[in-house]
Coordinates of C-alpha atoms in Angstrom, one line a residue:
Chain A
M331 CA 166.2 -19.3 115.7
T332 CA 163.3 -19.2 113.3
S333 CA 160.4 -16.8 113.9
V334 CA 157.1 -18.3 114.9
D335 CA 153.8 -17.0 113.5
A336 CA 151.6 -16.7 116.5
T337 CA 148.0 -15.7 116.6
F338 CA 145.8 -14.9 119.5
G339 CA 142.0 -14.6 119.4
E340 CA 139.4 -13.7 121.9
V341 CA 135.9 -15.0 121.4
A342 CA 134.3 -12.0 123.1
A343 CA 136.1 -9.6 120.8
E344 CA 135.0 -11.3 117.6
R345 CA 131.6 -10.9 116.1
R346 CA 129.6 -13.9 115.0
T347 CA 126.6 -13.6 112.7
A348 CA 124.3 -16.6 112.3
S349 CA 123.0 -17.2 108.8
A350 CA 119.4 -17.7 107.9
P351 CA 118.2 -20.6 105.6
L352 CA 116.9 -18.8 102.5
S353 CA 114.4 -19.6 99.8
H354 CA 114.4 -17.8 96.5
V355 CA 111.1 -16.0 97.1
S356 CA 108.7 -15.6 100.0
I357 CA 105.1 -15.1 98.7
E358 CA 102.6 -13.5 101.1
L359 CA 99.2 -14.9 100.2
G360 CA 97.3 -12.6 102.4
H361 CA 96.9 -10.5 105.5
L362 CA 93.8 -11.0 107.6
Y363 CA 92.2 -8.2 109.6
M364 CA 89.2 -8.4 111.8
E365 CA 87.0 -6.8 109.1
D366 CA 87.9 -9.6 106.7
F367 CA 87.2 -12.2 109.3
E368 CA 83.8 -10.6 110.1
A369 CA 82.9 -10.7 106.4
G370 CA 83.0 -14.5 106.6
P371 CA 84.9 -17.3 104.7
E372 CA 83.6 -16.2 101.3
R373 CA 85.8 -13.0 101.6
L374 CA 88.8 -15.2 102.2
R375 CA 88.0 -17.4 99.3
Q376 CA 87.7 -14.3 97.0
Q377 CA 91.1 -13.2 98.2
F378 CA 92.8 -16.5 97.6
R379 CA 91.1 -16.8 94.1
R380 CA 92.7 -13.4 93.2
V381 CA 96.1 -14.4 94.6
A382 CA 96.4 -17.9 93.1
P383 CA 97.3 -17.0 89.5
W384 CA 100.0 -14.4 90.6
A385 CA 101.5 -16.9 93.0
A386 CA 101.7 -19.5 90.3
T387 CA 103.3 -17.0 87.9
V388 CA 106.0 -16.0 90.4
R389 CA 106.7 -19.6 91.2
T390 CA 107.1 -20.5 87.5
S391 CA 109.4 -17.5 86.8
W392 CA 111.7 -18.5 89.6
Q393 CA 111.7 -22.1 88.3
D394 CA 112.7 -20.8 84.9
R395 CA 115.6 -18.9 86.5
V396 CA 117.0 -21.7 88.7
P397 CA 118.9 -24.7 87.2
G398 CA 116.9 -27.9 87.3
R399 CA 113.8 -25.7 88.1
R400 CA 114.6 -26.3 91.8
A401 CA 113.3 -22.9 92.9
R402 CA 112.7 -22.6 96.6
V403 CA 109.4 -20.9 97.1
S404 CA 107.7 -20.5 100.4
T405 CA 104.3 -19.0 101.1
C406 CA 103.1 -17.2 104.2
F407 CA 100.0 -15.6 105.7
L408 CA 99.8 -12.9 108.3
I409 CA 97.0 -12.6 110.9
D410 CA 96.4 -9.3 112.7
D411 CA 96.3 -10.0 116.4
Y412 CA 97.9 -6.6 117.3
F413 CA 95.4 -3.9 116.4
S414 CA 92.3 -6.0 117.2
R415 CA 91.9 -9.4 118.8
F416 CA 89.3 -11.7 117.3
S417 CA 88.4 -15.4 117.2
T418 CA 90.9 -18.0 118.3
P419 CA 93.7 -19.9 116.5
A420 CA 91.7 -23.1 117.0
E421 CA 88.7 -21.6 115.2
L422 CA 90.4 -19.4 112.6
I423 CA 93.4 -21.2 111.3
P424 CA 91.5 -24.3 110.0
M425 CA 89.1 -22.0 108.2
V426 CA 91.9 -20.1 106.5
L427 CA 93.6 -23.4 105.5
E428 CA 90.4 -24.8 104.1
A429 CA 89.7 -21.6 102.0
A430 CA 93.3 -21.7 100.7
A431 CA 93.1 -25.4 99.8
E432 CA 89.9 -24.8 97.8
C433 CA 92.0 -22.4 95.6
D434 CA 94.9 -24.9 95.4
L435 CA 97.1 -22.8 97.6
T436 CA 99.3 -24.2 100.4
I437 CA 100.1 -21.9 103.3
D438 CA 103.6 -22.9 104.4
Y439 CA 103.9 -20.5 107.3
L440 CA 101.5 -18.5 109.4
A441 CA 102.6 -15.5 111.4
R442 CA 101.0 -13.3 114.0
E443 CA 101.3 -9.5 113.5
S444 CA 102.0 -8.9 117.2
A445 CA 105.1 -10.9 116.9
C446 CA 106.5 -8.1 114.7
A447 CA 106.3 -5.9 117.8
V448 CA 107.5 -8.3 120.5
S449 CA 108.3 -12.0 120.0
D450 CA 109.5 -14.3 122.8
G451 CA 110.5 -11.2 124.8
V452 CA 112.5 -9.8 121.8
E453 CA 111.3 -6.4 120.8
L454 CA 111.7 -6.7 117.1
A455 CA 110.1 -3.3 116.4
K456 CA 112.6 -1.6 118.8
L457 CA 115.4 -3.5 117.1
V458 CA 114.4 -2.0 113.8
E459 CA 113.8 1.5 115.2
D460 CA 117.3 1.5 116.6
R461 CA 118.6 0.8 113.1
L462 CA 116.9 3.7 111.4
V463 CA 119.4 6.1 109.8
D464 CA 117.5 9.2 108.8
D465 CA 117.6 10.3 105.1
P466 CA 119.6 13.6 105.4
S467 CA 118.4 16.8 103.8
P468 CA 120.9 18.8 101.8
D469 CA 123.4 20.7 104.0
T470 CA 123.3 18.0 106.7
N471 CA 127.0 17.9 107.6
G472 CA 127.0 16.0 110.9
S473 CA 127.4 19.1 113.1
R474 CA 124.1 18.6 114.8
P475 CA 122.2 15.4 115.6
P476 CA 119.5 14.6 113.0
V477 CA 116.4 16.7 113.4
K478 CA 113.6 14.3 114.5
E479 CA 109.9 14.6 115.0
T480 CA 109.5 12.0 117.7
G481 CA 107.6 9.0 116.3
W482 CA 107.7 10.1 112.7
L483 CA 110.0 9.5 109.7
C484 CA 110.0 11.3 106.4
N485 CA 111.9 11.3 103.1
G486 CA 112.8 15.0 103.0
S487 CA 112.6 18.3 104.7
R488 CA 109.3 19.2 106.4
S489 CA 107.6 22.6 106.0
P490 CA 108.7 25.1 108.5
Q491 CA 106.2 25.7 111.3
V492 CA 103.7 28.3 109.9
G493 CA 103.2 31.3 112.2
S494 CA 106.4 30.7 114.3
V495 CA 108.3 33.9 114.9
Q496 CA 112.0 33.9 114.2
A497 CA 114.6 35.7 116.3
M498 CA 114.4 38.9 114.2
G499 CA 110.7 39.1 114.8
K500 CA 109.6 38.3 111.3
A501 CA 106.9 35.7 111.0
Q502 CA 107.9 32.7 109.0
R503 CA 106.1 32.2 105.7
W504 CA 104.9 28.8 104.5
A505 CA 107.3 26.8 102.4
P506 CA 106.6 23.5 100.9
P507 CA 108.1 20.3 102.2
V508 CA 110.8 18.9 99.8
Q509 CA 111.7 15.3 99.0
N510 CA 115.5 14.8 99.3
A511 CA 115.9 12.6 96.2
K512 CA 113.3 14.4 94.2
R513 CA 113.3 14.2 90.4
G514 CA 111.9 17.5 89.3
H515 CA 109.1 17.6 91.8
S516 CA 108.7 16.2 95.3
V517 CA 106.6 13.3 96.5
F518 CA 107.0 14.1 100.2
V519 CA 106.1 11.2 102.6
D520 CA 105.9 11.5 106.4
V521 CA 105.1 8.3 108.2
E522 CA 103.9 7.9 111.8
L523 CA 106.0 5.1 113.4
W524 CA 104.2 4.9 116.7
D525 CA 102.1 6.7 119.2
E526 CA 101.8 6.5 122.9
H527 CA 98.8 6.7 125.2
G528 CA 99.1 6.3 129.0
G529 CA 102.8 5.3 128.6
K530 CA 101.9 2.4 126.3
R531 CA 103.5 2.5 122.8
T532 CA 101.5 1.3 119.8
W533 CA 103.5 0.7 116.7
S534 CA 101.9 1.8 113.4
C535 CA 100.7 -0.7 110.8
P536 CA 103.4 0.3 108.3
F537 CA 106.2 0.0 110.9
L538 CA 105.1 -3.6 111.8
A539 CA 104.8 -4.3 108.1
A540 CA 108.4 -3.1 107.6
V541 CA 109.5 -5.5 110.4
W542 CA 107.6 -8.2 108.6
Q543 CA 109.4 -7.6 105.4
L544 CA 112.8 -7.7 107.1
L545 CA 111.9 -11.0 108.8
R546 CA 110.9 -12.4 105.4
L547 CA 114.2 -11.2 103.9
G548 CA 116.1 -12.9 106.8
L549 CA 117.9 -9.6 107.5
L550 CA 117.3 -9.2 111.2
R551 CA 119.7 -10.3 113.9
R552 CA 119.8 -9.9 117.6
E553 CA 123.2 -10.3 119.1
G554 CA 124.2 -12.0 115.9
R555 CA 121.5 -14.6 116.2
L556 CA 118.2 -15.0 114.3
P557 CA 115.5 -13.4 116.5
V558 CA 112.6 -15.6 115.4
R559 CA 112.6 -19.1 114.0
P560 CA 109.5 -20.9 112.6
V561 CA 108.1 -23.5 115.0
P562 CA 106.4 -26.7 113.5
R563 CA 102.7 -26.8 114.2
D564 CA 101.1 -28.9 116.9
D565 CA 98.3 -31.3 116.0
A566 CA 95.7 -28.9 117.5
F567 CA 95.8 -25.1 117.4
P568 CA 95.5 -23.3 120.8
E569 CA 92.6 -21.4 122.1
D570 CA 94.4 -18.1 122.6
W571 CA 96.8 -16.2 120.3
E572 CA 99.6 -15.9 122.9
S573 CA 100.0 -19.6 122.9
L574 CA 100.6 -19.6 119.2
P575 CA 104.3 -19.3 118.2
A576 CA 105.2 -16.1 116.3
I577 CA 105.7 -18.0 113.1
V578 CA 104.1 -21.5 112.7
Q579 CA 105.3 -23.8 110.1
L580 CA 102.2 -25.5 108.8
N581 CA 103.8 -27.5 105.9
P582 CA 106.6 -29.8 107.1
A583 CA 108.0 -30.0 103.5
A584 CA 108.1 -26.2 103.1
A585 CA 111.1 -24.3 101.7
P586 CA 112.7 -21.9 104.2
F587 CA 110.5 -19.1 105.5
S588 CA 113.0 -16.3 104.7
A589 CA 114.0 -15.6 101.2
Y590 CA 116.2 -13.5 98.9
T591 CA 113.1 -11.7 97.6
T592 CA 109.6 -11.2 98.7
L593 CA 106.3 -10.8 96.9
S594 CA 103.1 -9.6 98.5
V595 CA 99.8 -9.9 96.7
L596 CA 97.6 -7.3 98.2
S597 CA 94.4 -5.3 97.7
P598 CA 95.1 -1.8 96.3
R599 CA 93.7 -0.4 99.5
F600 CA 97.1 -1.2 101.0
L601 CA 99.0 1.0 98.5
P602 CA 99.5 3.9 100.9
V603 CA 100.6 1.6 103.7
E604 CA 103.2 0.0 101.4
L605 CA 104.5 3.4 100.3
A606 CA 105.0 4.1 104.0
V607 CA 106.7 0.7 104.4
R608 CA 109.1 1.5 101.6
T609 CA 109.8 4.9 103.1
I610 CA 110.8 3.2 106.4
L611 CA 112.8 0.4 104.8
S612 CA 114.8 2.9 102.7
Q613 CA 116.1 4.2 106.1
V614 CA 116.9 0.9 107.8
A615 CA 120.6 0.1 108.0
V616 CA 120.9 -3.6 107.8
D617 CA 124.0 -5.2 109.4
G618 CA 126.8 -5.1 106.9
D619 CA 127.9 -8.7 107.8
V620 CA 124.3 -10.0 107.1
L621 CA 124.2 -8.1 103.8
E622 CA 127.5 -9.7 102.7
Q623 CA 126.4 -13.1 103.9
V624 CA 123.2 -13.0 101.8
A625 CA 125.1 -11.6 98.8
A626 CA 127.7 -14.4 99.0
R627 CA 125.0 -17.1 99.3
S628 CA 123.0 -15.8 96.4
G629 CA 126.1 -15.2 94.4
G630 CA 127.1 -18.8 95.0
E631 CA 123.8 -19.9 93.4
G632 CA 124.5 -17.6 90.4
I633 CA 121.8 -15.1 91.5
K634 CA 122.6 -11.4 91.5
L635 CA 120.4 -9.7 94.1
E636 CA 119.6 -6.0 94.0
D637 CA 121.9 -4.0 96.3
E638 CA 119.1 -2.0 97.8
L639 CA 116.8 -4.1 100.0
V640 CA 113.7 -2.2 98.9
D641 CA 114.4 -3.5 95.4
R642 CA 114.1 -7.1 96.7
I643 CA 110.5 -6.5 97.6
S644 CA 107.8 -6.7 95.0
Y645 CA 104.0 -6.4 95.0
V646 CA 101.0 -7.3 93.1
F647 CA 98.0 -5.0 93.9
T648 CA 94.9 -6.7 92.7
Chain B
M1247 CA 139.5 7.5 96.5
L1248 CA 140.4 8.1 100.1
V1249 CA 139.2 7.6 103.7
M1250 CA 138.8 10.4 106.2
G1251 CA 138.4 10.0 109.9
E1252 CA 138.5 11.8 113.2
V1253 CA 139.2 10.4 116.7
H1254 CA 138.5 12.3 119.9
T1255 CA 140.2 11.0 123.1
G1256 CA 139.6 11.9 126.7
L1257 CA 139.6 10.8 130.3
L1258 CA 136.4 8.9 131.3
Q1259 CA 134.3 11.0 133.7
S1260 CA 134.6 8.6 136.6
S1261 CA 136.6 8.6 139.8
G1262 CA 138.3 5.3 139.2
E1263 CA 138.6 2.9 136.3
I1264 CA 135.3 1.1 135.6
P1265 CA 134.9 -2.6 135.5
E1266 CA 134.2 -4.7 132.4
S1267 CA 130.5 -5.0 133.1
A1268 CA 130.1 -1.2 133.4
C1269 CA 132.0 -0.8 130.1
R1270 CA 129.5 -3.1 128.5
D1271 CA 126.5 -1.2 129.9
V1272 CA 127.9 2.3 129.0
L1273 CA 128.7 1.3 125.4
H1274 CA 125.4 -0.5 124.8
L1275 CA 124.3 2.1 122.2
M1276 CA 122.0 -0.1 120.1
S1277 CA 119.5 -2.8 121.2
G1278 CA 120.3 -6.3 120.0
E1279 CA 124.0 -5.5 119.4
T1280 CA 126.7 -6.8 121.7
V1281 CA 129.6 -4.6 122.9
R1282 CA 132.8 -6.2 121.7
L1283 CA 135.3 -6.6 124.4
S1284 CA 138.9 -7.9 124.6
R1285 CA 140.8 -8.5 127.9
R1286 CA 144.3 -8.9 126.6
P1287 CA 146.6 -7.1 126.9
M1288 CA 144.2 -4.8 128.7
I1289 CA 140.5 -4.4 128.7
Y1290 CA 139.2 -2.7 125.6
A1291 CA 135.5 -2.4 124.9
V1292 CA 133.9 -1.0 121.8
S1293 CA 130.3 -0.1 120.9
P1294 CA 128.6 -1.4 117.8
D1295 CA 129.2 0.7 114.7
L1296 CA 126.5 3.3 114.1
L1297 CA 125.8 5.3 110.9
T1298 CA 125.1 9.0 110.5
G1299 CA 123.6 10.3 107.2
V1300 CA 125.2 13.4 105.6
D1301 CA 124.6 15.4 102.4
C1302 CA 127.0 18.3 102.4
R1303 CA 130.1 20.1 101.1
L1304 CA 133.2 18.0 101.3
P1305 CA 136.5 19.5 102.4
S1306 CA 138.6 20.9 99.5
A1307 CA 142.0 22.6 99.6
S1308 CA 141.1 24.6 96.5
R1309 CA 137.8 25.6 98.0
S1310 CA 135.8 23.9 95.2
R1311 CA 132.2 23.2 95.9
I1312 CA 132.1 19.4 96.1
R1313 CA 128.9 17.7 97.2
G1314 CA 129.0 14.3 99.0
V1315 CA 126.1 12.1 100.1
G1316 CA 126.3 9.0 102.2
T1317 CA 127.0 7.7 105.7
V1318 CA 129.7 8.1 108.3
V1319 CA 130.5 5.1 110.6
S1320 CA 131.1 5.8 114.2
H1321 CA 131.7 4.0 117.5
S1322 CA 132.7 4.8 121.1
S1323 CA 135.3 2.8 123.0
I1324 CA 136.8 2.6 126.5
T1325 CA 140.4 1.4 127.0
G1326 CA 141.5 0.1 130.4
G1327 CA 138.2 1.2 131.9
R1328 CA 139.7 4.7 131.9
V1329 CA 140.2 6.4 128.5
V1330 CA 137.2 7.1 126.2
Q1331 CA 137.3 7.6 122.5
G1332 CA 134.7 8.7 119.9
S1333 CA 135.8 7.7 116.4
S1334 CA 134.2 8.4 113.0
Y1335 CA 135.3 7.7 109.4
A1336 CA 133.9 7.5 105.9
R1337 CA 135.3 6.1 102.7
V1338 CA 134.9 8.7 99.9
E1339 CA 134.1 7.3 96.5
R1340 CA 133.1 8.6 93.2
A1341 CA 129.3 8.4 92.5
E1342 CA 128.2 6.8 89.2
T1343 CA 125.7 9.6 88.6
D1344 CA 125.8 13.4 89.5
R1345 CA 122.3 13.2 90.9
R1346 CA 121.3 12.6 94.5
L1347 CA 119.7 9.1 94.6
A1348 CA 117.2 7.5 96.9
W1349 CA 118.5 7.1 100.4
S1350 CA 118.3 3.2 100.2
H1351 CA 121.1 3.5 97.6
Y1352 CA 123.5 5.0 100.2
L1353 CA 122.4 2.6 103.0
A1354 CA 123.3 -0.3 100.8
R1355 CA 126.9 1.1 101.0
P1356 CA 127.4 1.7 104.7
G1357 CA 130.3 4.0 105.6
V1358 CA 130.7 5.4 102.1
I1359 CA 130.2 9.0 101.0
E1360 CA 129.7 9.3 97.3
V1361 CA 131.0 12.4 95.5
L1362 CA 128.6 14.0 93.1
G1363 CA 130.6 15.6 90.3
K1364 CA 134.3 16.0 89.8
A1365 CA 136.8 15.9 92.6
K1366 CA 140.5 15.1 93.1
S1367 CA 141.4 12.8 95.9
S1368 CA 144.5 14.9 96.8
D1369 CA 142.3 18.1 96.9
L1370 CA 139.9 16.4 99.3
G1371 CA 142.6 15.0 101.5
D1372 CA 144.5 18.3 101.7
G1373 CA 141.3 20.1 102.5
F1374 CA 140.4 17.7 105.3
I1375 CA 143.8 17.8 106.9
G1376 CA 144.2 21.5 106.4
D1377 CA 141.7 24.2 107.3
P1378 CA 138.2 22.8 107.7
Q1379 CA 135.5 24.9 106.0
P1380 CA 132.5 26.1 107.9
N1381 CA 129.3 24.1 106.9
G1382 CA 131.5 21.4 105.4
L1383 CA 131.6 17.7 106.5
D1384 CA 131.9 17.8 110.3
L1385 CA 133.3 14.5 111.4
G1386 CA 134.6 16.2 114.6
S1387 CA 131.1 17.0 115.8
I1388 CA 130.0 13.4 115.1
S1389 CA 133.0 12.0 117.0
A1390 CA 132.4 14.4 119.9
R1391 CA 128.8 13.2 120.2
F1392 CA 130.0 9.6 120.3
M1393 CA 132.3 10.6 123.2
D1394 CA 129.6 12.6 124.9
V1395 CA 127.2 9.8 124.9
V1396 CA 129.6 7.8 127.0
Q1397 CA 130.6 10.7 129.2
S1398 CA 127.0 11.6 130.0
S1399 CA 126.1 8.0 131.0
P1400 CA 124.2 7.9 134.3
L1401 CA 126.4 4.9 135.2
L1402 CA 129.5 7.2 135.6
D1403 CA 130.0 9.2 138.9
R1404 CA 131.4 12.1 136.9
R1405 CA 134.2 12.7 139.5
A1406 CA 137.3 12.5 137.3
P1407 CA 140.6 12.6 139.3
F1408 CA 142.0 15.4 137.2
K1409 CA 140.9 17.7 134.4
V1410 CA 142.4 17.5 131.0
A1411 CA 141.2 18.6 127.6
R1412 CA 140.2 16.0 125.0
T1413 CA 142.5 15.6 122.0
K1414 CA 141.4 15.5 118.4
V1415 CA 143.1 13.5 115.6
R1416 CA 142.1 14.0 112.0
W1417 CA 143.4 11.4 109.6
V1418 CA 143.4 10.6 105.9
A1419 CA 144.3 7.3 104.3
Q1420 CA 145.0 6.8 100.6
P1421 CA 146.4 4.0 98.6
G1422 CA 150.1 4.3 97.8
D1423 CA 153.6 3.2 98.9
P1424 CA 153.4 2.6 102.7
A1425 CA 154.0 5.9 104.6
I1426 CA 152.8 7.6 107.6
R1427 CA 153.1 11.2 108.8
F1428 CA 151.9 12.5 112.1
T1429 CA 151.7 16.3 112.6
L1430 CA 151.1 18.3 115.8
N1431 CA 149.4 21.5 114.8
A1432 CA 149.4 24.8 116.7
D1433 CA 145.7 24.5 117.5
Q1434 CA 146.3 21.3 119.4
T1435 CA 144.7 19.2 116.7
R1436 CA 146.8 16.3 115.3
T1437 CA 146.8 15.1 111.8
I1438 CA 147.8 11.7 110.4
R1439 CA 148.4 10.9 106.7
I1440 CA 148.6 7.3 105.8
A1441 CA 149.4 5.7 102.5
H1442 CA 148.6 2.0 102.5
S1443 CA 149.3 -0.7 99.9
G1444 CA 146.2 -2.7 98.8
D1445 CA 142.7 -2.0 99.8
F1446 CA 141.6 0.0 102.8
T1447 CA 140.5 -2.1 105.8
P1448 CA 139.1 -1.1 109.2
A1449 CA 142.5 -2.1 110.6
V1450 CA 143.7 1.4 109.5
V1451 CA 141.0 2.9 111.7
D1452 CA 142.3 0.8 114.7
L1453 CA 145.8 2.0 114.0
C1454 CA 144.7 5.7 114.0
E1455 CA 142.7 5.1 117.2
D1456 CA 145.7 3.5 118.9
L1457 CA 148.0 6.4 117.8
A1458 CA 145.4 8.8 119.1
L1459 CA 145.2 7.0 122.5
H1460 CA 149.0 7.0 123.0
D1461 CA 149.2 10.7 121.8
W1462 CA 146.6 11.5 124.5
L1463 CA 148.4 9.5 127.2
L1464 CA 151.7 11.3 126.4
T1465 CA 150.0 14.7 126.2
T1466 CA 148.3 14.1 129.5
L1467 CA 151.3 12.8 131.3
L1468 CA 153.3 15.9 130.1
L1469 CA 150.6 18.1 131.5
I1470 CA 150.5 16.4 134.9
V1471 CA 154.3 16.6 135.2
E1472 CA 154.2 20.3 134.2
R1473 CA 151.4 21.0 136.7
A1474 CA 153.3 19.3 139.5
R1475 CA 156.1 22.0 139.2
I1476 CA 158.9 19.6 140.2
G1477 CA 161.5 21.6 142.1
G1478 CA 159.1 24.5 142.4
R1479 CA 157.3 23.4 145.5
A1480 CA 157.7 21.0 148.5
G1481 CA 158.2 17.3 147.8
P1482 CA 155.0 16.0 149.3
E1483 CA 153.0 18.5 147.3
V1484 CA 154.7 17.5 144.1
V1485 CA 154.0 13.9 144.8
A1486 CA 150.4 14.6 145.5
K1487 CA 150.1 16.2 142.1
L1488 CA 151.9 13.3 140.4
A1489 CA 149.8 10.6 142.1
P1490 CA 146.9 10.6 139.6
A1491 CA 149.4 9.7 136.9
V1492 CA 150.5 6.7 138.9
D1493 CA 147.0 5.7 139.8
H1494 CA 145.3 6.1 136.4
L1495 CA 147.8 6.3 133.5
L1496 CA 151.1 4.6 133.8
H1497 CA 149.8 1.1 133.2
L1498 CA 148.0 2.1 130.0
W1499 CA 151.0 2.6 127.7
M1500 CA 151.1 -0.4 125.3
P1501 CA 151.9 0.7 121.8
A1502 CA 150.4 -1.2 118.9
A1503 CA 148.8 -3.8 121.2
R1504 CA 145.6 -3.8 119.2
V1505 CA 147.1 -3.0 115.8
D1506 CA 146.9 -5.5 113.0
E1507 CA 150.2 -7.2 112.4
A1508 CA 150.4 -5.9 108.9
L1509 CA 150.2 -2.3 110.1
V1510 CA 152.7 -2.6 113.1
P1511 CA 155.5 -1.3 110.9
Y1512 CA 153.7 2.0 110.7
W1513 CA 153.9 2.3 114.5
H1514 CA 157.6 1.4 114.4
G1515 CA 158.2 3.9 111.7
L1516 CA 156.7 6.6 113.8
E1517 CA 158.6 5.5 116.9
D1518 CA 161.9 5.8 115.0
R1519 CA 161.0 9.4 114.2
M1520 CA 159.1 10.7 117.1
R1521 CA 160.4 8.5 119.9
F1522 CA 157.0 8.4 121.7
T1523 CA 157.9 5.5 123.9
A1524 CA 161.3 7.0 124.8
Q1525 CA 159.6 10.3 125.9
W1526 CA 157.0 8.4 127.8
E1527 CA 159.6 6.3 129.6
R1528 CA 161.6 9.4 130.5
L1529 CA 158.5 11.0 132.1
V1530 CA 157.7 7.8 134.0
R1531 CA 161.3 7.7 135.3
R1532 CA 161.0 11.3 136.4
I1533 CA 157.8 10.6 138.3
R1534 CA 159.2 7.5 139.9
D1535 CA 162.4 9.4 140.9
Q1536 CA 160.2 12.0 142.6
L1537 CA 158.3 9.3 144.5
T1538 CA 161.6 7.7 145.6
L1539 CA 163.1 11.0 146.7
N1540 CA 160.0 11.8 148.7
D1541 CA 159.9 8.4 150.3
A1542 CA 163.6 8.8 151.3
A1543 CA 162.8 12.3 152.7
M1544 CA 159.9 10.9 154.7
L1545 CA 162.0 8.1 156.0
R1546 CA 164.7 10.5 157.1
S1547 CA 162.3 12.8 158.9
A1548 CA 160.7 9.8 160.6
R1549 CA 164.2 8.7 161.9
H1550 CA 165.2 12.2 162.8
P1551 CA 162.1 14.0 163.8

């Protein structure tokens, strides 16, 4: 009798990971807060005029990299409806689109900041918080759970509590905080991830911005599936923000929303926020299957992506 | 260079075996990640893999100061709704630079600990299998936490049918001509050394977890039989002491059921040497004999009161 090679698989025991359609670069053309809106459409036009040449440069440089100049570039715009609510989609979005068009910019996708916290019942922020793997200080050997300051995340060891008395009765002296990966001297960063008042959690701006970057990089999954997909726009924009999808596709011919790399063109006032974002993203463990998927896809196109996801994110501060 | 791991195994803190749905809930350790579950040949559920960051001394038989930085992969699992395991491992690799890098570098290589400076893989392996150093890499504590998180779940009634210590298995896998060595140490820890041809795959971890499970089953059954004091007390008392084994353990013995086909020969190799299954079957027969004897005695006393 010959032997038979038999295999048995159980669907529930296997892990499936959906893949995201990916552009080469996702360019963030702007991020609108209430104060910008209150300053009127001229502020928006100024912003777009500053952004336009940088967006064009990045587009050209990717076209030069990709055979046949067929670079997939998508643009996006984020509106803050989380920290303050202002205006309505019906009033605001046409104004934004008009200001962009005046500067020869096309906004492919428009996203709501509150969607980075919760979108269609999916708590994206919680999803990312659960994937934080704390940067260990020297002599962290696993014997104790990581030391955490609830709601905060840092890149090193914090100063000991000044004035606290140790077991032997000697008051502890001040010692500086230390960055774990310091080169000579420390740049110690401690980021507030959220706070809570009356049982309600408010995620910090850097934390939501970190979620935003992960969405743009197509690296988030929920039970193996993509947690948010862009929805094509309706003819008219709604009168309230809740009725607007998390990510609206404004341009039907747009390249995919998520991309191998991201570029954000921002005012220098966002520099501290973006340092905080990078501190958070340096401690997010992205699903290994998703990382491999993206690496295989980009490799298949002859593009070598940076291993570290923070190196796939770039900025222009202008 | 090599892979190091540690598996802790114990009895789930629950009066009976828990159903599939409860396994899923108890092992739901991360939002947005499903608990993987297989039903054949028996229910086995495993939590998603989670990472723990470390920056510490690595084990070394020569007591050299070797620094490693990176992440350890861990998960919790429940077999047959009854046996819980906490398992951790890390691949140890040489770093390209002697400097500690930004944490994002290490998170791009999940489950890898990079060695800063010089180290020999045999020195690391011997150090890990041998006497662990204080303040060195502590995979045991990490695995213990992954077991505790299950045991302390509010979904369990915490009324285990008998008390038994958890077992600890430390293992090292290195490339080489296929070989396996299982050692029972005086301090109740077990060690496994595996040499595998080709690249390391997580199937090696499955093999070690399966060996740890069966070692725990055998250890526990031996203990139950010993505690029953067969011949040393009245038949019904002996049977009462043996009953938990029948209720909770006997159906769980299924060597290599979850082991990758390519690694099944390792199980067979160990079986030839250690005769695990033969010992298990002998114990099972002994328990069944006691039950039969007791049944016969009860029948007799019912007929001739």
